[in-house]
Short mmCIF file of C-alpha atoms in Angstrom, two decimals:
data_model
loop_
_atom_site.label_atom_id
_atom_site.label_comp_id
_atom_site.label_asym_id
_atom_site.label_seq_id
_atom_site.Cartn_x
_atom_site.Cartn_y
_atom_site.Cartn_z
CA UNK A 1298 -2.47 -133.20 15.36
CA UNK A 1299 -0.45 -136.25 14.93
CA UNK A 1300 3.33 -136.64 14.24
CA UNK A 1301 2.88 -136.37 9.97
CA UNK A 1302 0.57 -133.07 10.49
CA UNK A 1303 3.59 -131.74 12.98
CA UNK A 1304 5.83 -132.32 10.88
CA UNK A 1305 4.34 -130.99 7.37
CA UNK A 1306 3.72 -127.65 9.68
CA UNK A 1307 7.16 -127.87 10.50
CA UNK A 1308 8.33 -127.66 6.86
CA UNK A 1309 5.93 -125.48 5.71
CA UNK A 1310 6.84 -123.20 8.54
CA UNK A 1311 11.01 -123.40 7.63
CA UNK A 1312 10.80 -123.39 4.36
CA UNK A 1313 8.22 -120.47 3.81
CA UNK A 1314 10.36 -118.17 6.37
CA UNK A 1315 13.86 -119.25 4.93
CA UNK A 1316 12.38 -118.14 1.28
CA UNK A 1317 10.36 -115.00 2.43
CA UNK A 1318 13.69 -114.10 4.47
CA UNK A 1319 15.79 -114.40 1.60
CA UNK A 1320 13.44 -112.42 -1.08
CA UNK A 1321 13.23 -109.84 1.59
CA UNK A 1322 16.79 -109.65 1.75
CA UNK A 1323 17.44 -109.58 -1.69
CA UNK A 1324 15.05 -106.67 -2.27
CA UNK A 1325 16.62 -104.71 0.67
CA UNK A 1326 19.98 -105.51 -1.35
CA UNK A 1327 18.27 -104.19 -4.87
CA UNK A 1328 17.20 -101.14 -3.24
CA UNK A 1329 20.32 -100.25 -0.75
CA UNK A 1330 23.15 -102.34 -3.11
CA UNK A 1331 24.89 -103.23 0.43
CA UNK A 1332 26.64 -106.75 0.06
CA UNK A 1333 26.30 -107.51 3.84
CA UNK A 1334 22.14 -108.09 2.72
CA UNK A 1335 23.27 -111.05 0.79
CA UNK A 1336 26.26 -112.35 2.45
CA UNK A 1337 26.29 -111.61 5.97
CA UNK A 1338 22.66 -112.26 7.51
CA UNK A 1339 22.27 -115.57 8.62
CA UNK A 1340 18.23 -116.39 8.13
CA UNK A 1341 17.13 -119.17 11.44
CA UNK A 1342 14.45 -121.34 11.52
CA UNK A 1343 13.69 -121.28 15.49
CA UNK A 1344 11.91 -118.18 16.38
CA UNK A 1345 10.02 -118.70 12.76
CA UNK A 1346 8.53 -121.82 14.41
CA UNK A 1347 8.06 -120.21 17.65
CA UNK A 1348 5.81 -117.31 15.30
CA UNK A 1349 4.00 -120.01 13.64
CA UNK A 1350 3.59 -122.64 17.06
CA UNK A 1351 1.81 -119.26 18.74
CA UNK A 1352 -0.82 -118.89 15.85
CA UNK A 1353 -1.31 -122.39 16.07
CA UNK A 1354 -2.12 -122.18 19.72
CA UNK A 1355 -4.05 -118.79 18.87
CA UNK A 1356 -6.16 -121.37 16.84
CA UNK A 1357 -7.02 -123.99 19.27
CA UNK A 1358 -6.90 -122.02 22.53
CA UNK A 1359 -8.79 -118.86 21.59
CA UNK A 1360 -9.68 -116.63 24.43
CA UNK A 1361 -7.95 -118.74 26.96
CA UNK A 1362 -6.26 -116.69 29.66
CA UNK A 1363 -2.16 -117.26 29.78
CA UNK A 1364 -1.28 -115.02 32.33
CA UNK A 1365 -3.41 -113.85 35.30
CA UNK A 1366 -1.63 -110.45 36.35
CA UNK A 1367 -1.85 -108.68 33.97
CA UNK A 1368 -4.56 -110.15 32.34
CA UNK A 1369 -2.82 -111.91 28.65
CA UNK A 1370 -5.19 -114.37 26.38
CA UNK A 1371 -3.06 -116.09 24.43
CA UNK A 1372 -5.19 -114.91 21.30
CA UNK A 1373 -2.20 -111.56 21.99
CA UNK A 1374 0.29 -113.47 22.39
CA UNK A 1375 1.68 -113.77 19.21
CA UNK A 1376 1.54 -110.01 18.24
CA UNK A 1377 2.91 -109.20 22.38
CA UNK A 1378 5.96 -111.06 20.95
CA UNK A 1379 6.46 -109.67 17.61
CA UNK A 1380 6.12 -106.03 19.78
CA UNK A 1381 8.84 -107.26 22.16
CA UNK A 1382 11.18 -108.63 19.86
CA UNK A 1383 10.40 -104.90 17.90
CA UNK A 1384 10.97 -102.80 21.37
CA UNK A 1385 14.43 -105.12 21.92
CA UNK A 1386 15.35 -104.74 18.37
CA UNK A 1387 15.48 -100.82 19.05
CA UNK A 1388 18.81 -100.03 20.97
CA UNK A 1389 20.82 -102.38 18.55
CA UNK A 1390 20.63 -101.62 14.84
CA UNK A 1391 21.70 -105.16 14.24
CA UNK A 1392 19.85 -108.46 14.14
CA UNK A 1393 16.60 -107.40 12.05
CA UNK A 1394 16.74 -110.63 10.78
CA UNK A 1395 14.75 -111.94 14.23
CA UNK A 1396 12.05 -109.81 14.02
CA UNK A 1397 12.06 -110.82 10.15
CA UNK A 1398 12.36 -114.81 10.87
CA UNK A 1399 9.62 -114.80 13.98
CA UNK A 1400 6.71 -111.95 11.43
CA UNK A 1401 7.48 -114.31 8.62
CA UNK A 1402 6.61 -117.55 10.59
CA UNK A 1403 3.84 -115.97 12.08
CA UNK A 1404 2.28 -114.72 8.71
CA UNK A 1405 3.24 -118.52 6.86
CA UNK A 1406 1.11 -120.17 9.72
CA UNK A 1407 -1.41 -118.66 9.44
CA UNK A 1408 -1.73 -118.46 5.53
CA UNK A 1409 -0.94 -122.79 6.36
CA UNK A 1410 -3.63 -123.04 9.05
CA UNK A 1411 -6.48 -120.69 7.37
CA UNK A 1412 -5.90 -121.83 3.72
CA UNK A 1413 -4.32 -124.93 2.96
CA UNK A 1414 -4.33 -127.16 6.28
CA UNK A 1415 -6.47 -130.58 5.45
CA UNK A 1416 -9.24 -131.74 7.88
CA UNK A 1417 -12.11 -133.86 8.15
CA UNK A 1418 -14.06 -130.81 7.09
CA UNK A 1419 -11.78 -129.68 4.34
CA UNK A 1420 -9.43 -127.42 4.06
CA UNK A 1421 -8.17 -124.39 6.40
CA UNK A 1422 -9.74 -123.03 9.07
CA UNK A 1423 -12.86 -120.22 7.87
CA UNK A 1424 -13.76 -119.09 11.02
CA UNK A 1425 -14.09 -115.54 11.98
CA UNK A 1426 -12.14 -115.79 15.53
CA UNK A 1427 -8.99 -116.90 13.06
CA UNK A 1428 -9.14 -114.18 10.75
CA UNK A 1429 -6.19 -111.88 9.69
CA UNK A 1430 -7.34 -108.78 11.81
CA UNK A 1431 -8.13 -110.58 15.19
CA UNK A 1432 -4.13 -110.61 15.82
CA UNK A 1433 -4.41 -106.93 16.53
CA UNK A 1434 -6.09 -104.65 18.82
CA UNK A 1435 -9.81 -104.26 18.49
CA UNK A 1436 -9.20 -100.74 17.79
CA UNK A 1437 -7.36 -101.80 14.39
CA UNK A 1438 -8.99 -104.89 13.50
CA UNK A 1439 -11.87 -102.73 11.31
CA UNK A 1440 -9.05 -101.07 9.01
CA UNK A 1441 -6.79 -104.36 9.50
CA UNK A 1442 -9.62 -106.47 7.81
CA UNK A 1443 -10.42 -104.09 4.59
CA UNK A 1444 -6.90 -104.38 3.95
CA UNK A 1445 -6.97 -108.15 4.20
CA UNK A 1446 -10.38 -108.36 2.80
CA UNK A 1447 -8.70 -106.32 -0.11
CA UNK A 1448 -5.59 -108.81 -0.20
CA UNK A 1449 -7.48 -111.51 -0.50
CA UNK A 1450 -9.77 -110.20 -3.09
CA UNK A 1451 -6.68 -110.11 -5.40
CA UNK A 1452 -5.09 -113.23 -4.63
CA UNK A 1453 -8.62 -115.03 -5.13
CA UNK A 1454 -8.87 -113.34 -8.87
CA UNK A 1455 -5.28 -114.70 -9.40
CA UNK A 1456 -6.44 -118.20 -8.14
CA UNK A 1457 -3.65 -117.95 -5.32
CA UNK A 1458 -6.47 -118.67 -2.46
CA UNK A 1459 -9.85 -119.85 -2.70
CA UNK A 1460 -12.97 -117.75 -1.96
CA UNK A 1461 -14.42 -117.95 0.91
CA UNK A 1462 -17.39 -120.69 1.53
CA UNK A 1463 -19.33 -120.43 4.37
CA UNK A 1464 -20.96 -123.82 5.49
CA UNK A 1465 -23.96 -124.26 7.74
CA UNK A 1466 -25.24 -127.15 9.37
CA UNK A 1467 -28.93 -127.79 8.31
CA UNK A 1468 -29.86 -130.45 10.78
CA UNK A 1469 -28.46 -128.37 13.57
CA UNK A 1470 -30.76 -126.51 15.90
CA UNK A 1471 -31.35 -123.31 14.83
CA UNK A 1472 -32.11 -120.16 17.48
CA UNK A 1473 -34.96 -118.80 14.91
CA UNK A 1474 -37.94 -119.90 15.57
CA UNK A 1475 -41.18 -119.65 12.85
CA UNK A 1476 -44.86 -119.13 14.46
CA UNK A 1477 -47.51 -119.67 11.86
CA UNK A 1478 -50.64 -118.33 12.46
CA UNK A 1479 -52.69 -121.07 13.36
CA UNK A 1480 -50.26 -122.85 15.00
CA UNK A 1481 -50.21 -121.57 18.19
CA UNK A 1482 -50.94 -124.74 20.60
CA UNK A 1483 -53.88 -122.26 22.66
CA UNK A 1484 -55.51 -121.95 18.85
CA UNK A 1485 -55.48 -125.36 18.47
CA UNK A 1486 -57.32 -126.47 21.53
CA UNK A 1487 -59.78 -123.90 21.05
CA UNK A 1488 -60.97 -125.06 17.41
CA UNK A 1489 -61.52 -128.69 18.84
#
């Protein structure tokens, strides 16, 4: 990435979790009509970032280990923090709005990265280690994914996201290999 790409993540990051915070907020006033949803909650920027710099890292490091004892890949990571911040969230009622700020970052990134980041090869990132469900446990990733799969379904009919293209490679080597009877190099040598 150079300084430009930084920076457009940077905005898209903000702006998308200052937006989602506040249309959260407002709906949690709609429903509850408590004034301190509109007035008092101050929506930050920081741990938003923080969300979205981990899925970016999720991206490009993969299955790299981060930690040695225990054992962390920093393909976790960014769901280990969103559970921390949750568990630390518990014994104080207040200060939702950090949990709110660092899910919404995560979940902006990653629509940015997957859908609408530009490349030499396009646009987003298709691949299946980046997908939706691999941020949670293996156990969940099967139910996690029909839901997504579902999600996205809808917002490709209403033209929101793009469907999904898979590209191969032709002149790549492929693993399959085609034996034609006649072929065979011992068949050969015995017909001369």
């Amino acid at each position: 990435w150079g300084a430009l790409e930084l920076l457009v993540f940077f905005a898209v990051v903000n702006v998308s979790v200052g937006l989602l915070g506040a249309l959260a907020y407002f709906l949690t006033y709609v429903a509850s009509f408590h004034l301190a949803y509109l007035f008092a909650i101050r929506i930050h920027g920081g741990l938003g970032f923080l969300g979205g710099v981990l899925v970016a890292l999720k991206q490009t490091m993969g299955d790299s280990t981060v930690l040695k004892v225990p054992q962390v890949r920093m393909k976790a990571v960014p769901m280990l923090l969103l559970l921390l911040l949750a568990l630390l969230r518990l014994p104080r009622r207040r200060r939702q709005h950090i949990l709110a700020s660092y899910g919404f970052g995560l979940l902006s990134s990653w629509i940015y990265l997957r859908f609408y980041q530009r490349h030499s090869r396009g646009r987003g990132d298709m691949s299946d280690h980046f997908a939706f469900a691999t941020f949670f446990p293996e156990i969940l990733q099967p139910v996690v994914g029909l839901v997504a799969n579902l999600v996205h379904g809808v917002l490709v009919k209403v033209k929101v996201c793009r469907k999904t293209v898979k590209r191969y490679d032709v002149g790549a080597p492929s693993s399959i290999t085609i034996s034609l009877p006649g072929t065979d190099p011992q068949d050969a040598e015995r017909r001369r």
